[in-house]
Each structure stands twice: as C-alpha cells, then as structure tokens.
Amino acid sequence: MTALPNQTRTVTLPWMGKEYSELLSQSLTNLGINVQLPPLTTDKTIKVGVRNTAEMVCFPLKPTLGNFIEALDNGANTLLMYDSQGQCRLKHYCKIQEFTLKGLGYDFEMYNINFGNVLPVLQALSGTSYLRILRELFHFYGQIKKVDKRKIRWSHRKPNIGIIGEIFTCCDERINYGIEEKISKLGAKPVNTVALSSFIKDGFFKKTHLPTKTRRYGREAQKYLNGTLGGHGLENISHLLELVDKNIGGVIHLLPMSCMPETSIEPFVNTICRDSNTPLLRIPIDENTAEANLETRLETFVELIKMRGEK
Ligand code: SF4
C-alpha cells in the first residue's frame, strides 16, 4: 500500500472548516503522522483550483484542488482526500484530483479515506495499531461533537436562523464568507444543521445519512424523493421540516453552484418555506460570489426576520 517510508512522509488534507480540519490534523499528529495543513484558503487558492478544473464542476472541487497544489508546493508528498462513498461527485474527487495533479507534474501518493477503509489507511500512514487508531478516532469524534453542539444550539434571546445545504459550503468559513459570524454580528443566532459529527456517525452506522434523533422528519422527507439522492439532499429536507416545525425565524439554503442534490431539492425547500410562512434566503456560492453582495442580502434578510419577530 505504501511506497514512501513513513519517516519521509508529509501528509496534507484539504480544508473543510478550520476547526474541523485542525482537529483532524491534531488527531493524525497524535497517531505519529507528520501532517502539514495547506495554507488557509484564499482567493489565490480558489483561482488556482478554478484554472485546473472543469468550469461547470461543482465548486468544492476547486478550492480543495487549490489546497492540494499549495500544500504540494510547500513540501507535502502524501494527499489525504475524503471519499463519501455516497452517490455524489465527492466520491470521485480524489480520482479527479490525483489525475489532474499528476498531469501537472506533481509527484505524490494519494489516499482516499472513507468509512470503509479508515483503519487500514491510517495504519499504513502511522504504522500504529487499530486499537490506538480507534481510540484516537473516538477522541476526534468527541471533539467535533462539541463544535457541532455549539453550532446547532438555539438561542432563547435572539432570532434563530437555520442553515441547511451542502456540507462543505456550510462548514467552511472561507467558502461561505464566515456566514455564521456575520449572522451573529447582525444580532441573530445561526443554527447550522449541517454537522460533521452526524455525517460521520450516520456514515459509519448506516448507508444513508438520515438523522438518527429525528426519524419522524426523515420519514417525512423521504416522501419528497424517489429514492436516494446523494449529498445531503434528503437530510436537508428533513432538517428543514424540523426547523419550521420548531418555528425557526428564517432559513438560509447554502449551496455550491451546480450542486446536484441541493439544486434538486430547491422546489421542495421553496414550498416547505412558503407553506410554513418561513422566510428563505438561498445563497449559491462559487468563485464569482461577491462578499459585499452576500453581506447586503444577509443584512436585509436578518432585518426582515427581526421585524417579523417584533411584530
Ligand atoms: S453534494 Fe454537491 S457539491 Fe458536493 S459533490 Fe455532490 S454535487 Fe458536488
């Protein structure tokens, strides 16, 4: 499985939310793996990714490829990419990235990591036992659960604004322009329903990522679809049904441009929000998104929700 001796290995992984990525990096380091995260995602990172990917491919491929290029330029020689094992393009990102980067002349080893192969991959990279890896993974899971608890918590004092959408866009603060922080600064509480911990838990124990605590909404959500959809389309309908049932102040639907599952559920999201009289703001994100425009739309939206609350 491995060609590089582990002593000469510098492992990197793309950003997917600063806190999540740093926690994962720390856990890999605890296993004895030499990890070097890429420089934080900037406009330049995205430009590099855009230049080397198909124009119409879904957006997360572009910054993640840009992360890899910048990490390789900084001396990384082993790339770790998440593979959802799902039905969406994320499953194939690692292959597209590997093909593109080899074509650009980079020399490296690539590992796709998923729920089925996490133990052998981490063992190959660290040379440590399954038991120690499992312990570290449980520790990592506990850490991200703490992060997610904070993200999902509702406020009793401020208007709550639910966030649903594609996982990378909802979790990575550079990609969504720090939307949670912006909402908080505008005096509302973001309730980000897209939690990495649920994705991991459901991925390990089931084939679909149906929310375990909220089966009722999950069953209801399934009625909108003709079987599995990929990504988090089903989960997002389910989360939305729960949010409107609990009388959320408003909902933001975040999605990368040309995201298949999220564009597919758009009509259902629109109808559920309209029928429950819940304000909805949809924000598609790609390399052409202007932060100032996003801020203006967000300010207006939060103001509207505050006014409705006062009434
Ligand atoms: S969920 Fe959307 S953005 Fe993610 S891989 Fe699938 S199509 Fe692309």
mmCIF file of C-alpha atoms and ligand atoms in Angstrom:
data_model
loop_
_atom_site.group_PDB
_atom_site.id
_atom_site.type_symbol
_atom_site.label_atom_id
_atom_site.label_comp_id
_atom_site.label_asym_id
_atom_site.label_seq_id
_atom_site.Cartn_x
_atom_site.Cartn_y
_atom_site.Cartn_z
ATOM 1 C CA MET A 1 0.000 0.000 0.000
ATOM 2 C CA THR A 2 2.800 2.422 0.816
ATOM 3 C CA ALA A 3 5.837 3.271 -1.266
ATOM 4 C CA LEU A 4 7.140 6.201 0.757
ATOM 5 C CA PRO A 5 8.796 5.369 4.092
ATOM 6 C CA ASN A 6 6.678 6.990 6.809
ATOM 7 C CA GLN A 7 9.660 8.979 8.133
ATOM 8 C CA THR A 8 9.791 10.964 4.891
ATOM 9 C CA ARG A 9 6.059 11.430 4.619
ATOM 10 C CA THR A 10 4.383 14.808 4.883
ATOM 11 C CA VAL A 11 0.639 14.310 4.849
ATOM 12 C CA THR A 12 -1.839 17.018 3.940
ATOM 13 C CA LEU A 13 -5.605 17.286 3.594
ATOM 14 C CA PRO A 14 -7.835 19.997 2.166
ATOM 15 C CA TRP A 15 -9.585 22.477 4.411
ATOM 16 C CA MET A 16 -13.182 21.778 5.329
ATOM 17 C CA GLY A 17 -13.855 24.203 8.121
ATOM 18 C CA LYS A 18 -10.917 25.488 10.139
ATOM 19 C CA GLU A 19 -11.910 23.887 13.435
ATOM 20 C CA TYR A 20 -12.753 20.503 11.934
ATOM 21 C CA SER A 21 -9.576 20.380 9.838
ATOM 22 C CA GLU A 22 -7.339 21.431 12.700
ATOM 23 C CA LEU A 23 -8.893 18.822 14.999
ATOM 24 C CA LEU A 24 -8.371 16.135 12.378
ATOM 25 C CA SER A 25 -4.812 17.283 11.824
ATOM 26 C CA GLN A 26 -4.206 17.094 15.580
ATOM 27 C CA SER A 27 -5.602 13.564 15.767
ATOM 28 C CA LEU A 28 -3.410 12.406 12.889
ATOM 29 C CA THR A 29 -0.434 14.027 14.593
ATOM 30 C CA ASN A 30 -1.327 12.183 17.803
ATOM 31 C CA LEU A 31 -1.031 8.969 15.818
ATOM 32 C CA GLY A 32 2.510 9.901 14.866
ATOM 33 C CA ILE A 33 1.714 11.075 11.342
ATOM 34 C CA ASN A 34 3.607 14.108 10.094
ATOM 35 C CA VAL A 35 0.798 16.459 8.999
ATOM 36 C CA GLN A 36 1.136 19.815 7.334
ATOM 37 C CA LEU A 37 -2.135 21.569 6.583
ATOM 38 C CA PRO A 38 -2.223 23.673 3.400
ATOM 39 C CA PRO A 39 -2.046 27.462 3.727
ATOM 40 C CA LEU A 40 -5.514 28.797 4.568
ATOM 41 C CA THR A 41 -7.785 29.067 1.541
ATOM 42 C CA THR A 42 -7.512 32.461 -0.140
ATOM 43 C CA ASP A 43 -8.718 33.975 -3.411
ATOM 44 C CA LYS A 44 -5.436 32.778 -4.915
ATOM 45 C CA THR A 45 -6.121 29.179 -3.801
ATOM 46 C CA ILE A 46 -9.521 29.306 -5.455
ATOM 47 C CA LYS A 47 -8.070 30.799 -8.648
ATOM 48 C CA VAL A 48 -5.505 28.001 -8.858
ATOM 49 C CA GLY A 49 -8.285 25.436 -8.416
ATOM 50 C CA VAL A 50 -10.513 27.113 -10.979
ATOM 51 C CA ARG A 51 -7.699 27.203 -13.523
ATOM 52 C CA ASN A 52 -7.235 23.433 -13.294
ATOM 53 C CA THR A 53 -10.811 22.136 -13.150
ATOM 54 C CA ALA A 54 -13.789 21.965 -15.490
ATOM 55 C CA GLU A 55 -15.774 25.191 -15.447
ATOM 56 C CA MET A 56 -19.108 23.579 -14.609
ATOM 57 C CA VAL A 57 -17.894 21.120 -11.985
ATOM 58 C CA CYS A 58 -19.373 21.668 -8.528
ATOM 59 C CA PHE A 59 -17.485 24.302 -6.588
ATOM 60 C CA PRO A 60 -15.858 22.324 -3.700
ATOM 61 C CA LEU A 61 -13.540 20.562 -6.150
ATOM 62 C CA LYS A 62 -11.907 23.908 -6.989
ATOM 63 C CA PRO A 63 -10.741 25.125 -3.553
ATOM 64 C CA THR A 64 -9.800 21.596 -2.461
ATOM 65 C CA LEU A 65 -7.638 21.148 -5.558
ATOM 66 C CA GLY A 66 -6.138 24.589 -4.913
ATOM 67 C CA ASN A 67 -5.373 23.498 -1.320
ATOM 68 C CA PHE A 68 -3.544 20.442 -2.604
ATOM 69 C CA ILE A 69 -1.491 22.448 -5.098
ATOM 70 C CA GLU A 70 -0.431 24.921 -2.404
ATOM 71 C CA ALA A 71 0.367 22.103 0.033
ATOM 72 C CA LEU A 72 2.452 20.252 -2.574
ATOM 73 C CA ASP A 73 4.298 23.474 -3.338
ATOM 74 C CA ASN A 74 5.019 23.703 0.406
ATOM 75 C CA GLY A 75 6.569 20.244 0.537
ATOM 76 C CA ALA A 76 3.679 17.823 1.183
ATOM 77 C CA ASN A 77 4.084 14.468 -0.554
ATOM 78 C CA THR A 78 1.037 12.497 0.643
ATOM 79 C CA LEU A 79 -2.516 13.663 -0.005
ATOM 80 C CA LEU A 80 -5.473 12.525 2.053
ATOM 81 C CA MET A 81 -8.874 13.127 0.480
ATOM 82 C CA TYR A 82 -12.287 12.360 1.927
ATOM 83 C CA ASP A 83 -14.400 9.977 -0.065
ATOM 84 C CA SER A 84 -18.051 9.980 0.905
ATOM 85 C CA GLN A 85 -18.790 6.511 -0.536
ATOM 86 C CA GLY A 86 -22.048 8.192 -1.425
ATOM 87 C CA GLN A 87 -23.658 8.766 -4.753
ATOM 88 C CA CYS A 88 -22.351 12.189 -5.436
ATOM 89 C CA ARG A 89 -19.308 13.585 -7.192
ATOM 90 C CA LEU A 90 -17.426 13.858 -3.898
ATOM 91 C CA LYS A 91 -16.877 10.122 -4.225
ATOM 92 C CA HIS A 92 -14.793 10.799 -7.338
ATOM 93 C CA TYR A 93 -12.984 13.964 -6.247
ATOM 94 C CA CYS A 94 -9.878 12.026 -5.166
ATOM 95 C CA LYS A 95 -9.512 10.426 -8.582
ATOM 96 C CA ILE A 96 -10.060 13.699 -10.434
ATOM 97 C CA GLN A 97 -7.591 15.471 -8.154
ATOM 98 C CA GLU A 98 -4.975 12.749 -8.488
ATOM 99 C CA PHE A 99 -5.314 12.705 -12.275
ATOM 100 C CA THR A 100 -5.114 16.499 -12.527
ATOM 101 C CA LEU A 101 -2.154 16.852 -10.167
ATOM 102 C CA LYS A 102 -0.146 14.083 -11.836
ATOM 103 C CA GLY A 103 -0.889 15.812 -15.142
ATOM 104 C CA LEU A 104 0.570 18.993 -13.666
ATOM 105 C CA GLY A 105 3.763 17.079 -12.925
ATOM 106 C CA TYR A 106 3.475 16.683 -9.141
ATOM 107 C CA ASP A 107 4.981 13.605 -7.504
ATOM 108 C CA PHE A 108 2.976 12.344 -4.511
ATOM 109 C CA GLU A 109 0.950 9.485 -3.054
ATOM 110 C CA MET A 110 -2.800 9.853 -2.784
ATOM 111 C CA TYR A 111 -5.110 8.162 -0.296
ATOM 112 C CA ASN A 112 -8.847 8.410 -0.327
ATOM 113 C CA ILE A 113 -10.226 7.881 3.134
ATOM 114 C CA ASN A 114 -13.757 6.724 3.805
ATOM 115 C CA PHE A 115 -15.870 4.918 6.381
ATOM 116 C CA GLY A 116 -14.829 1.553 4.985
ATOM 117 C CA ASN A 117 -11.049 1.986 4.803
ATOM 118 C CA VAL A 118 -10.174 4.488 7.523
ATOM 119 C CA LEU A 119 -8.418 1.913 9.734
ATOM 120 C CA PRO A 120 -6.097 0.334 7.124
ATOM 121 C CA VAL A 121 -5.268 3.740 5.612
ATOM 122 C CA LEU A 122 -4.380 5.283 8.955
ATOM 123 C CA GLN A 123 -2.438 2.190 9.909
ATOM 124 C CA ALA A 124 -0.437 2.391 6.679
ATOM 125 C CA LEU A 125 0.332 6.055 7.322
ATOM 126 C CA SER A 126 1.099 5.774 11.017
ATOM 127 C CA GLY A 127 2.321 2.214 11.487
ATOM 128 C CA THR A 128 0.316 2.048 14.726
ATOM 129 C CA SER A 129 -2.294 -0.453 15.946
ATOM 130 C CA TYR A 130 -6.017 -0.474 15.098
ATOM 131 C CA LEU A 131 -6.783 -0.088 18.796
ATOM 132 C CA ARG A 132 -4.799 3.115 19.115
ATOM 133 C CA ILE A 133 -6.320 4.467 15.891
ATOM 134 C CA LEU A 134 -9.824 3.649 17.112
ATOM 135 C CA ARG A 135 -9.169 5.409 20.421
ATOM 136 C CA GLU A 136 -7.930 8.492 18.578
ATOM 137 C CA LEU A 137 -10.907 8.447 16.210
ATOM 138 C CA PHE A 138 -13.322 8.338 19.151
ATOM 139 C CA HIS A 139 -11.464 11.235 20.696
ATOM 140 C CA PHE A 140 -11.703 13.180 17.405
ATOM 141 C CA TYR A 141 -15.404 12.405 17.171
ATOM 142 C CA GLY A 142 -15.959 13.698 20.711
ATOM 143 C CA GLN A 143 -14.142 16.923 19.864
ATOM 144 C CA ILE A 144 -16.174 17.663 16.759
ATOM 145 C CA LYS A 145 -19.389 16.810 18.595
ATOM 146 C CA LYS A 146 -18.580 19.661 20.958
ATOM 147 C CA VAL A 147 -18.114 22.008 17.985
ATOM 148 C CA ASP A 148 -21.401 20.853 16.460
ATOM 149 C CA LYS A 149 -23.351 21.244 19.693
ATOM 150 C CA ARG A 150 -22.415 24.910 19.667
ATOM 151 C CA LYS A 151 -23.353 25.291 16.006
ATOM 152 C CA ILE A 152 -26.753 23.639 16.368
ATOM 153 C CA ARG A 153 -27.787 25.320 19.640
ATOM 154 C CA TRP A 154 -30.823 27.657 19.544
ATOM 155 C CA SER A 155 -30.941 30.996 21.279
ATOM 156 C CA HIS A 156 -33.715 31.976 23.715
ATOM 157 C CA ARG A 157 -33.000 35.683 23.326
ATOM 158 C CA LYS A 158 -32.177 36.273 19.671
ATOM 159 C CA PRO A 159 -33.971 35.347 16.460
ATOM 160 C CA ASN A 160 -32.739 31.967 15.237
ATOM 161 C CA ILE A 161 -31.775 31.481 11.618
ATOM 162 C CA GLY A 162 -31.427 27.922 10.350
ATOM 163 C CA ILE A 163 -28.744 26.963 7.861
ATOM 164 C CA ILE A 164 -29.223 23.994 5.578
ATOM 165 C CA GLY A 165 -27.261 22.993 2.496
ATOM 166 C CA GLU A 166 -24.226 21.259 1.118
ATOM 167 C CA ILE A 167 -21.760 20.175 3.802
ATOM 168 C CA PHE A 168 -18.563 21.782 2.518
ATOM 169 C CA THR A 169 -20.248 25.139 1.886
ATOM 170 C CA CYS A 170 -21.999 25.097 5.238
ATOM 171 C CA CYS A 171 -18.898 24.077 7.208
ATOM 172 C CA ASP A 172 -16.048 26.016 5.638
ATOM 173 C CA GLU A 173 -15.984 29.621 6.788
ATOM 174 C CA ARG A 174 -13.798 30.815 3.918
ATOM 175 C CA ILE A 175 -16.131 29.325 1.339
ATOM 176 C CA ASN A 176 -19.285 30.718 2.957
ATOM 177 C CA TYR A 177 -17.585 34.034 3.830
ATOM 178 C CA GLY A 178 -17.972 33.440 7.553
ATOM 179 C CA ILE A 179 -21.743 33.434 7.302
ATOM 180 C CA GLU A 180 -22.271 32.224 10.870
ATOM 181 C CA GLU A 181 -20.125 35.013 12.260
ATOM 182 C CA LYS A 182 -21.881 37.563 10.056
ATOM 183 C CA ILE A 183 -25.316 36.401 11.264
ATOM 184 C CA SER A 184 -24.152 36.630 14.876
ATOM 185 C CA LYS A 185 -22.807 40.153 14.326
ATOM 186 C CA LEU A 186 -26.184 41.145 12.898
ATOM 187 C CA GLY A 187 -27.796 40.106 16.193
ATOM 188 C CA ALA A 188 -29.253 36.701 15.302
ATOM 189 C CA LYS A 189 -28.236 33.137 16.165
ATOM 190 C CA PRO A 190 -27.157 30.868 13.304
ATOM 191 C CA VAL A 191 -28.405 27.315 13.757
ATOM 192 C CA ASN A 192 -26.178 25.370 11.404
ATOM 193 C CA THR A 193 -27.838 21.997 10.933
ATOM 194 C CA VAL A 194 -25.057 20.600 8.753
ATOM 195 C CA ALA A 195 -22.905 18.872 11.343
ATOM 196 C CA LEU A 196 -19.859 16.798 10.521
ATOM 197 C CA SER A 197 -20.416 14.611 13.585
ATOM 198 C CA SER A 198 -23.844 13.431 12.354
ATOM 199 C CA PHE A 199 -22.389 12.783 8.919
ATOM 200 C CA ILE A 200 -19.672 10.610 10.460
ATOM 201 C CA LYS A 201 -21.976 8.805 12.843
ATOM 202 C CA ASP A 202 -24.603 8.050 10.234
ATOM 203 C CA GLY A 203 -21.948 7.179 7.668
ATOM 204 C CA PHE A 204 -20.454 4.576 9.978
ATOM 205 C CA PHE A 205 -23.691 3.010 11.049
ATOM 206 C CA LYS A 206 -25.921 3.361 8.011
ATOM 207 C CA LYS A 207 -25.697 3.781 4.306
ATOM 208 C CA THR A 208 -27.791 6.959 4.169
ATOM 209 C CA HIS A 209 -27.151 9.904 6.457
ATOM 210 C CA LEU A 210 -30.659 10.063 7.865
ATOM 211 C CA PRO A 211 -30.746 11.980 11.120
ATOM 212 C CA THR A 212 -30.999 9.434 13.883
ATOM 213 C CA LYS A 213 -32.648 11.585 16.538
ATOM 214 C CA THR A 214 -35.272 12.943 14.194
ATOM 215 C CA ARG A 215 -36.546 9.903 12.342
ATOM 216 C CA ARG A 216 -40.037 11.365 12.041
ATOM 217 C CA TYR A 217 -38.762 14.225 9.898
ATOM 218 C CA GLY A 218 -36.534 11.832 7.968
ATOM 219 C CA ARG A 219 -39.510 9.658 7.061
ATOM 220 C CA GLU A 220 -41.465 12.725 6.021
ATOM 221 C CA ALA A 221 -38.527 13.948 3.921
ATOM 222 C CA GLN A 222 -38.342 10.654 2.045
ATOM 223 C CA LYS A 223 -41.798 11.273 0.636
ATOM 224 C CA TYR A 224 -40.393 14.119 -1.455
ATOM 225 C CA LEU A 225 -37.875 11.910 -3.249
ATOM 226 C CA ASN A 226 -37.873 8.884 -5.483
ATOM 227 C CA GLY A 227 -35.168 7.015 -3.573
ATOM 228 C CA THR A 228 -31.666 8.103 -2.664
ATOM 229 C CA LEU A 229 -30.389 11.427 -3.933
ATOM 230 C CA GLY A 230 -26.756 11.756 -2.829
ATOM 231 C CA GLY A 231 -25.035 14.501 -0.899
ATOM 232 C CA HIS A 232 -27.262 15.752 1.910
ATOM 233 C CA GLY A 233 -30.410 16.392 -0.100
ATOM 234 C CA LEU A 234 -32.581 14.115 1.999
ATOM 235 C CA GLU A 235 -31.074 15.270 5.295
ATOM 236 C CA ASN A 236 -31.632 18.882 4.367
ATOM 237 C CA ILE A 237 -35.335 18.386 3.689
ATOM 238 C CA SER A 238 -35.529 16.565 6.996
ATOM 239 C CA HIS A 239 -33.676 19.344 8.852
ATOM 240 C CA LEU A 240 -35.870 21.957 7.213
ATOM 241 C CA LEU A 241 -39.056 20.165 8.278
ATOM 242 C CA GLU A 242 -37.738 20.099 11.835
ATOM 243 C CA LEU A 243 -36.718 23.778 11.763
ATOM 244 C CA VAL A 244 -40.090 25.003 10.518
ATOM 245 C CA ASP A 245 -41.886 22.677 12.938
ATOM 246 C CA LYS A 246 -39.970 24.320 15.774
ATOM 247 C CA ASN A 247 -40.836 27.756 14.413
ATOM 248 C CA ILE A 248 -37.429 28.939 13.230
ATOM 249 C CA GLY A 249 -37.211 32.659 12.384
ATOM 250 C CA GLY A 250 -35.834 32.080 8.874
ATOM 251 C CA VAL A 251 -33.804 29.662 6.793
ATOM 252 C CA ILE A 252 -30.686 30.058 4.683
ATOM 253 C CA HIS A 253 -30.069 27.486 1.980
ATOM 254 C CA LEU A 254 -26.352 27.420 1.150
ATOM 255 C CA LEU A 255 -25.188 25.542 -1.885
ATOM 256 C CA PRO A 256 -22.309 25.413 -4.313
ATOM 257 C CA MET A 257 -23.235 26.427 -7.827
ATOM 258 C CA SER A 258 -24.293 23.374 -9.868
ATOM 259 C CA CYS A 259 -24.600 21.130 -6.815
ATOM 260 C CA MET A 260 -26.836 18.263 -7.955
ATOM 261 C CA PRO A 261 -28.601 17.294 -4.688
ATOM 262 C CA GLU A 262 -29.102 20.850 -3.485
ATOM 263 C CA THR A 263 -30.490 22.145 -6.786
ATOM 264 C CA SER A 264 -32.748 19.082 -6.949
ATOM 265 C CA ILE A 265 -34.356 19.839 -3.587
ATOM 266 C CA GLU A 266 -34.835 23.554 -4.316
ATOM 267 C CA PRO A 267 -38.550 23.272 -5.225
ATOM 268 C CA PHE A 268 -39.273 21.300 -2.041
ATOM 269 C CA VAL A 269 -37.370 23.773 0.118
ATOM 270 C CA ASN A 270 -39.241 26.662 -1.514
ATOM 271 C CA THR A 271 -42.631 25.055 -0.969
ATOM 272 C CA ILE A 272 -41.989 23.986 2.624
ATOM 273 C CA CYS A 273 -40.860 27.529 3.487
ATOM 274 C CA ARG A 274 -43.731 29.170 1.627
ATOM 275 C CA ASP A 275 -46.374 26.924 3.210
ATOM 276 C CA SER A 276 -44.980 27.474 6.700
ATOM 277 C CA ASN A 277 -44.543 31.218 6.121
ATOM 278 C CA THR A 278 -40.814 30.923 6.860
ATOM 279 C CA PRO A 279 -38.509 33.484 5.199
ATOM 280 C CA LEU A 280 -35.957 31.787 2.954
ATOM 281 C CA LEU A 281 -32.670 33.103 1.600
ATOM 282 C CA ARG A 282 -30.857 30.962 -0.939
ATOM 283 C CA ILE A 283 -27.156 31.615 -1.449
ATOM 284 C CA PRO A 284 -25.433 29.755 -4.278
ATOM 285 C CA ILE A 285 -21.665 30.047 -3.954
ATOM 286 C CA ASP A 286 -18.878 29.777 -6.479
ATOM 287 C CA GLU A 287 -15.689 31.586 -7.457
ATOM 288 C CA ASN A 288 -17.705 34.575 -8.713
ATOM 289 C CA THR A 289 -19.593 35.192 -5.474
ATOM 290 C CA ALA A 290 -19.042 38.730 -4.219
ATOM 291 C CA GLU A 291 -18.792 39.053 -0.451
ATOM 292 C CA ALA A 292 -20.296 42.553 -0.470
ATOM 293 C CA ASN A 293 -23.366 41.308 -2.304
ATOM 294 C CA LEU A 294 -23.747 38.397 0.110
ATOM 295 C CA GLU A 295 -23.478 40.790 3.059
ATOM 296 C CA THR A 296 -26.165 43.096 1.689
ATOM 297 C CA ARG A 297 -28.577 40.243 1.127
ATOM 298 C CA LEU A 298 -27.834 38.855 4.572
ATOM 299 C CA GLU A 299 -28.359 42.197 6.313
ATOM 300 C CA THR A 300 -31.733 42.672 4.629
ATOM 301 C CA PHE A 301 -32.755 39.127 5.483
ATOM 302 C CA VAL A 302 -31.809 39.348 9.157
ATOM 303 C CA GLU A 303 -33.514 42.749 9.435
ATOM 304 C CA LEU A 304 -36.694 41.284 7.967
ATOM 305 C CA ILE A 305 -36.649 38.448 10.487
ATOM 306 C CA LYS A 306 -36.100 40.842 13.370
ATOM 307 C CA MET A 307 -39.025 42.996 12.234
ATOM 308 C CA ARG A 308 -41.288 39.975 11.954
ATOM 309 C CA GLY A 309 -40.241 38.940 15.467
ATOM 310 C CA GLU A 310 -41.060 42.380 16.863
ATOM 311 C CA LYS A 311 -44.496 42.304 15.253
HETATM 312 S S1 SF4 B 1 -23.031 17.386 -2.857
HETATM 313 FE FE1 SF4 B 1 -22.988 18.914 -4.477
HETATM 314 S S2 SF4 B 1 -21.062 19.953 -4.234
HETATM 315 FE FE2 SF4 B 1 -20.913 18.041 -3.084
HETATM 316 S S3 SF4 B 1 -20.043 16.589 -4.547
HETATM 317 FE FE3 SF4 B 1 -22.228 16.422 -4.708
HETATM 318 S S4 SF4 B 1 -22.790 17.800 -6.406
HETATM 319 FE FE4 SF4 B 1 -20.738 18.330 -5.733
#
